[in-house]
Amino acid sequence: MRGESDTCSRTFDVLIIGGGVVGFSIGYGLLQRGVSVAILDGTDRDFSATRGNFGMVSVSNKGFNNIPYFRLSLASRNLWPSLADEVHDRSGINPHFEGRGKVYLSMGEQELADRVSHIQEFLLRAGDEYHQEILSKDDLDHLLGHVGLGDRVVGGAFSRLDGSVEPLQFYSGLFRAYLSQGGHYFSSQIVRKIVSKNASFSVQTPSDTFSAPKVVIASGLGTPPLASQIGLRLNVRPERGQIMVTERIERVFNYPISGFLRQNVEGTIMIGSSSEYNGFDDHTSVGVLTGLAKGAVERLPLLRFVQINRCWAALRPRTDDGYPIYQESQQRPGAFVVSCHSGITLAALHARLLPRWILDDVKDNLLQPFGTGRLQDECAT
Amino acid sequence: MSAQRESIEIFRTVPLCFQGDMITAKEGEPVAAAILATHPDFTGKSPVSGRRRSPYCMMGLCFECLMEIDGIPNQRACVASVRMNMTVRKQIGTRSFSAGSK
Amino acid sequence: MSWDVVVIGAGPAGLAAALQAGEFGLSVLVLDEQPAPGGQRFRAIEAFEQRCLVNQAHLSNEDNHGATLTRAFRRSDITCLSQASVWDVSPGGRQISYLHQGRSYSIRPKAIIVATGAIERPTPIPGWTLPGVMTAGAAQILLRTSGRIPEGRIVLLGCGPLLLLAAQQLRDAGANVVALLQTTSLADFARASLHLPSAMWAPKLLLDGLKLFARTASNRTVSSVRGVKILGENQVRSVEYVAGSQSETFDCDVVLLHFGLIPNIQIPRLAGAELKWDDELKFWQPVTDDWQESSIENLMIAGDSGGILGAEAAEISGKLAVLKIARRLDAISESTLEKIGRNLQRERHRYAMARAFMDAIYRPPLDRFLPIADTVVCRCEEVTAKMIEAGVANGADGTRRLKARVRAGMGPCRGQMCSMATAAILSKKLGIGAGDIELATVRPPIRPLTIGQLAENALED
């Protein structure tokens, strides 16, 4: 789909290169400011972290070594309920945001002891905003709805900070809400060139040229070559994650379990998620999937008899230090790069806080630590 | 379903417990065939809509004949062969966790 | 140990391939999903032969041949695992994972021969999810495996030689076939006659086809049927259709659908083998060379899974598929390869010529059977044509995006029933040729597998 006829105007207030959840969150947010926005998306074949992700709005395990990242994630989580409601209202698609927290399960005494000290340290670093409490195995079992925890589970923790969303429905809803608010969308646009001239950018694809005074690059793994055209050097590496999803069964556990398990509204259970650096290979491998299955059965033995419906892998766009990048080009003001692997967690923040930065040049304090400067500093030292 | 015009039946008949009732099945035939013959109404209900479903392709592709066989859920009844004293149950809608977890 | 060859499927192609490989001294493992060898064409052939014997019934020449082939296979020392279902083949075709007797194994053979045969083209029509609707092939399987025929008034609907064959077999068995509704038209015959000269090279196949036509013509047969709806609340009650300018309804209890065969390409797709779209036959098939090798080295495709040529041709391609493997493993000489190979290739070609005639008659009437409105396309997730169209309107301009938008193909059958129809709707909506629409990625496990079975998977190094 080309999205729109060739006769329409190709000049907008903001162009966003990348039609994943990051691009659409920003685009949706910008529309609320009354500007005209066009999203230039790639093809159906492109790697898509949006289609492959687990749907967690993660906070309590974010930024142990980088408290600003924790604050960023928490801020986004707090903005999530209103975004979810809006998207639901404007699209008719319920993204099923649930912000009731998540459970951590500790396998063996050592893991539990490590968790205790981890939480203490996190509290020291992050202060009162942080929450995670140790729970006994019985309490966890009760919390999860008496699902029967595995023998090796000795205890764990609960954090009320986290949430989850149906990632595919959220994306569909966001897409429709964006269009209903007057956003423009162009598919199969492989951006070749970004040229700046007279305070305006023109973005060239093999078939079209688009122009706008502002350009946002949110192209996931495709970001680095585009960013270099606006004078920003950065790396984004593919980090493969494998996930499996089961048949539909009646609701069995009430909270997502960190790192491993989550039950969707329609009843399917997602089991994930691995981490590998394997280049641009987005296939599954039986060895890794076996590991995921073992982990799931160890934690919730009842899952042993549940049917696997589908396994897949997707590539997370991973920056050098794993933290997001929000950077305006100094050489080409008006051109921005947004890159992160937590597009779902940060979606609400992207929709609510990035428009001011992009349109008014006011970069929220929360975003300040996440320029590319830190990466260059790191290289220098 | 009725039997083919054939003078001598060489199948050995065996009892099979379906939904708690004893039915007669032919040893070695697909479980789905035995169920269709005695209970042609439906063999399960869609976990999505709850609508009635029954075997469609009989060759293991369509997954419409998923049933609980000998306590194990989600068995394709069209590729499972009838043995002596099997227990077969319909799967009605979304499976509950306890079913088959014995 | 590492097998020289793993053959997936014990139909005519798989059996011939395994026997040939055994003859060359290769170590062979056959993984077959059915309880007994024979594939769909010779499903449960051993038991069937026995039944015919006891009843002093006539075994057709083809069945006789199938029984002989199966017997030879049973007498060989080839290892065959029945009721073993392959749930994954790794990208690049190096590793096969399968489930057998409740346990999962991953093995790494030196070569793989995919002989998974054909499937009946899933063609969504209104009401096709109702109990009482099956494929014509399903009815044949019931007849074969348990001597049972569907109770009540039967309507057969669709096109293709197998539809006629099923009608014939069902009637012979005493079934109450009340109508045969064919989508085939006179124009199809006219077109097909162009292929007659080349078809003459395989007169038996041709003759069989014509005989079938003659025999079934006397039945309550309607041609050029379109606008079909299967009606009923909880069960089939009737079939409504349009023929000429008339709309008619047939009361019935069972509807058997058949819209021709398409290659079963799930495993080649999993492995990432290159496919090509046949715009005449409207299906995807793996690209293979003269030796049945796919675009992936040592992944051979034999029989109907490589293109629909029927059981006899399947045996030829099965044997052919072994030759390159045997040569690479130094089990045969270059001259043996050439000598046997060229003969088999010539034979295979003859079947391909004859097939063109049949294909032209039974061109799938897909344009007239494109699902619309509330017709369920994805049976597992109950996704209708309308929902798919809405997904396309909401920006899904490819099969991957569409799957993520509407869930079509996310159910337990892994898109086997809906992927072709979904792509056809996409093709129509976007105005892109069907061959330019890539099918959605096949995801393992392609056969049932529980989390517990995967957790205990035995991985061979």
mmCIF file of N, CA and C in Angstrom, chain A residues 229-274:
data_model
loop_
_atom_site.group_PDB
_atom_site.id
_atom_site.type_symbol
_atom_site.label_atom_id
_atom_site.label_comp_id
_atom_site.label_asym_id
_atom_site.label_seq_id
_atom_site.Cartn_x
_atom_site.Cartn_y
_atom_site.Cartn_z
ATOM 1 N N GLN A 229 23.527 10.477 7.900
ATOM 2 C CA GLN A 229 23.230 11.520 6.908
ATOM 3 C C GLN A 229 22.909 12.858 7.552
ATOM 4 N N ILE A 230 22.557 12.853 8.819
ATOM 5 C CA ILE A 230 22.331 14.126 9.505
ATOM 6 C C ILE A 230 23.460 14.391 10.501
ATOM 7 N N GLY A 231 24.563 13.703 10.292
ATOM 8 C CA GLY A 231 25.759 13.985 11.068
ATOM 9 C C GLY A 231 25.801 13.345 12.441
ATOM 10 N N LEU A 232 25.007 12.308 12.654
ATOM 11 C CA LEU A 232 25.039 11.626 13.961
ATOM 12 C C LEU A 232 25.570 10.214 13.773
ATOM 13 N N ARG A 233 26.615 9.929 14.545
ATOM 14 C CA ARG A 233 27.169 8.577 14.462
ATOM 15 C C ARG A 233 26.713 7.761 15.649
ATOM 16 N N LEU A 234 26.068 6.656 15.385
ATOM 17 C CA LEU A 234 25.681 5.782 16.491
ATOM 18 C C LEU A 234 25.541 4.365 15.988
ATOM 19 N N ASN A 235 25.630 3.434 16.924
ATOM 20 C CA ASN A 235 25.478 2.021 16.586
ATOM 21 C C ASN A 235 24.132 1.508 17.085
ATOM 22 N N VAL A 236 23.515 0.679 16.286
ATOM 23 C CA VAL A 236 22.350 -0.082 16.773
ATOM 24 C C VAL A 236 22.566 -1.510 16.325
ATOM 25 N N ARG A 237 22.703 -2.377 17.308
ATOM 26 C CA ARG A 237 22.992 -3.788 16.991
ATOM 27 C C ARG A 237 21.738 -4.622 17.142
ATOM 28 N N PRO A 238 21.584 -5.653 16.308
ATOM 29 C CA PRO A 238 20.428 -6.536 16.492
ATOM 30 C C PRO A 238 20.644 -7.521 17.646
ATOM 31 N N GLU A 239 19.739 -7.510 18.600
ATOM 32 C CA GLU A 239 19.783 -8.476 19.701
ATOM 33 C C GLU A 239 18.569 -9.385 19.534
ATOM 34 N N ARG A 240 18.844 -10.651 19.254
ATOM 35 C CA ARG A 240 17.745 -11.554 18.955
ATOM 36 C C ARG A 240 17.049 -12.034 20.223
ATOM 37 N N GLY A 241 15.741 -12.005 20.188
ATOM 38 C CA GLY A 241 14.940 -12.547 21.279
ATOM 39 C C GLY A 241 13.991 -13.585 20.721
ATOM 40 N N GLN A 242 13.923 -14.744 21.354
ATOM 41 C CA GLN A 242 12.996 -15.781 20.905
ATOM 42 C C GLN A 242 11.849 -15.900 21.904
ATOM 43 N N ILE A 243 10.674 -16.104 21.371
ATOM 44 C CA ILE A 243 9.462 -16.143 22.188
ATOM 45 C C ILE A 243 8.585 -17.287 21.694
ATOM 46 N N MET A 244 7.825 -17.877 22.583
ATOM 47 C CA MET A 244 6.803 -18.816 22.113
ATOM 48 C C MET A 244 5.468 -18.441 22.724
ATOM 49 N N VAL A 245 4.414 -18.860 22.060
ATOM 50 C CA VAL A 245 3.076 -18.568 22.571
ATOM 51 C C VAL A 245 2.254 -19.843 22.499
ATOM 52 N N THR A 246 1.397 -20.004 23.472
ATOM 53 C CA THR A 246 0.668 -21.264 23.607
ATOM 54 C C THR A 246 -0.742 -21.173 23.041
ATOM 55 N N GLU A 247 -1.424 -22.289 23.101
ATOM 56 C CA GLU A 247 -2.861 -22.342 22.831
ATOM 57 C C GLU A 247 -3.589 -21.435 23.823
ATOM 58 N N ARG A 248 -4.869 -21.190 23.546
ATOM 59 C CA ARG A 248 -5.680 -20.396 24.466
ATOM 60 C C ARG A 248 -6.124 -21.278 25.630
ATOM 61 N N ILE A 249 -5.878 -20.827 26.816
ATOM 62 C CA ILE A 249 -6.460 -21.530 27.962
ATOM 63 C C ILE A 249 -7.059 -20.496 28.900
ATOM 64 N N GLU A 250 -7.905 -20.967 29.780
ATOM 65 C CA GLU A 250 -8.554 -20.046 30.712
ATOM 66 C C GLU A 250 -7.492 -19.331 31.530
ATOM 67 N N ARG A 251 -7.852 -18.121 31.967
ATOM 68 C CA ARG A 251 -6.899 -17.303 32.733
ATOM 69 C C ARG A 251 -6.349 -18.127 33.900
ATOM 70 N N VAL A 252 -5.024 -18.255 33.966
ATOM 71 C CA VAL A 252 -4.461 -19.054 35.045
ATOM 72 C C VAL A 252 -3.566 -18.295 35.992
ATOM 73 N N PHE A 253 -2.874 -17.307 35.510
ATOM 74 C CA PHE A 253 -2.119 -16.524 36.488
ATOM 75 C C PHE A 253 -2.347 -15.046 36.259
ATOM 76 N N ASN A 254 -2.426 -14.329 37.369
ATOM 77 C CA ASN A 254 -2.964 -12.982 37.350
ATOM 78 C C ASN A 254 -1.937 -11.901 37.072
ATOM 79 N N TYR A 255 -0.672 -12.249 37.185
ATOM 80 C CA TYR A 255 0.362 -11.239 36.986
ATOM 81 C C TYR A 255 1.414 -11.776 36.032
ATOM 82 N N PRO A 256 2.007 -10.878 35.258
ATOM 83 C CA PRO A 256 3.145 -11.321 34.454
ATOM 84 C C PRO A 256 4.291 -11.742 35.367
ATOM 85 N N ILE A 257 5.072 -12.691 34.899
ATOM 86 C CA ILE A 257 6.231 -13.151 35.658
ATOM 87 C C ILE A 257 7.480 -12.680 34.929
ATOM 88 N N SER A 258 8.285 -11.935 35.651
ATOM 89 C CA SER A 258 9.398 -11.219 35.019
ATOM 90 C C SER A 258 10.281 -12.134 34.191
ATOM 91 N N GLY A 259 10.550 -11.690 33.015
ATOM 92 C CA GLY A 259 11.495 -12.383 32.157
ATOM 93 C C GLY A 259 10.955 -13.592 31.436
ATOM 94 N N PHE A 260 9.813 -14.116 31.895
ATOM 95 C CA PHE A 260 9.397 -15.405 31.349
ATOM 96 C C PHE A 260 7.975 -15.500 30.797
ATOM 97 N N LEU A 261 7.035 -15.103 31.588
ATOM 98 C CA LEU A 261 5.661 -15.530 31.305
ATOM 99 C C LEU A 261 4.645 -14.409 31.418
ATOM 100 N N ARG A 262 3.679 -14.475 30.498
ATOM 101 C CA ARG A 262 2.606 -13.500 30.543
ATOM 102 C C ARG A 262 1.412 -14.112 29.843
ATOM 103 N N GLN A 263 0.240 -13.948 30.403
ATOM 104 C CA GLN A 263 -0.948 -14.479 29.725
ATOM 105 C C GLN A 263 -1.732 -13.343 29.090
ATOM 106 N N ASN A 264 -2.016 -13.501 27.808
ATOM 107 C CA ASN A 264 -2.767 -12.495 27.075
ATOM 108 C C ASN A 264 -4.247 -12.594 27.388
ATOM 109 N N VAL A 265 -4.992 -11.531 27.071
ATOM 110 C CA VAL A 265 -6.435 -11.550 27.355
ATOM 111 C C VAL A 265 -7.149 -12.695 26.678
ATOM 112 N N GLU A 266 -6.739 -13.034 25.455
ATOM 113 C CA GLU A 266 -7.483 -14.089 24.763
ATOM 114 C C GLU A 266 -7.095 -15.470 25.277
ATOM 115 N N GLY A 267 -6.142 -15.528 26.215
ATOM 116 C CA GLY A 267 -5.847 -16.798 26.874
ATOM 117 C C GLY A 267 -4.511 -17.415 26.509
ATOM 118 N N THR A 268 -3.897 -16.938 25.451
ATOM 119 C CA THR A 268 -2.599 -17.501 25.095
ATOM 120 C C THR A 268 -1.547 -17.054 26.113
ATOM 121 N N ILE A 269 -0.561 -17.902 26.324
ATOM 122 C CA ILE A 269 0.508 -17.565 27.262
ATOM 123 C C ILE A 269 1.791 -17.335 26.471
ATOM 124 N N MET A 270 2.422 -16.206 26.718
ATOM 125 C CA MET A 270 3.693 -15.936 26.048
ATOM 126 C C MET A 270 4.824 -16.372 26.966
ATOM 127 N N ILE A 271 5.803 -17.032 26.360
ATOM 128 C CA ILE A 271 6.970 -17.475 27.109
ATOM 129 C C ILE A 271 8.200 -16.910 26.416
ATOM 130 N N GLY A 272 8.964 -16.193 27.147
ATOM 131 C CA GLY A 272 10.139 -15.576 26.529
ATOM 132 C C GLY A 272 11.175 -15.370 27.603
ATOM 133 N N SER A 273 12.012 -14.583 27.343
ATOM 134 C CA SER A 273 12.486 -14.187 26.036
ATOM 135 C C SER A 273 13.983 -14.240 26.135
ATOM 136 N N SER A 274 14.605 -14.696 25.101
ATOM 137 C CA SER A 274 16.040 -14.946 25.139
ATOM 138 C C SER A 274 16.803 -13.734 24.650
#
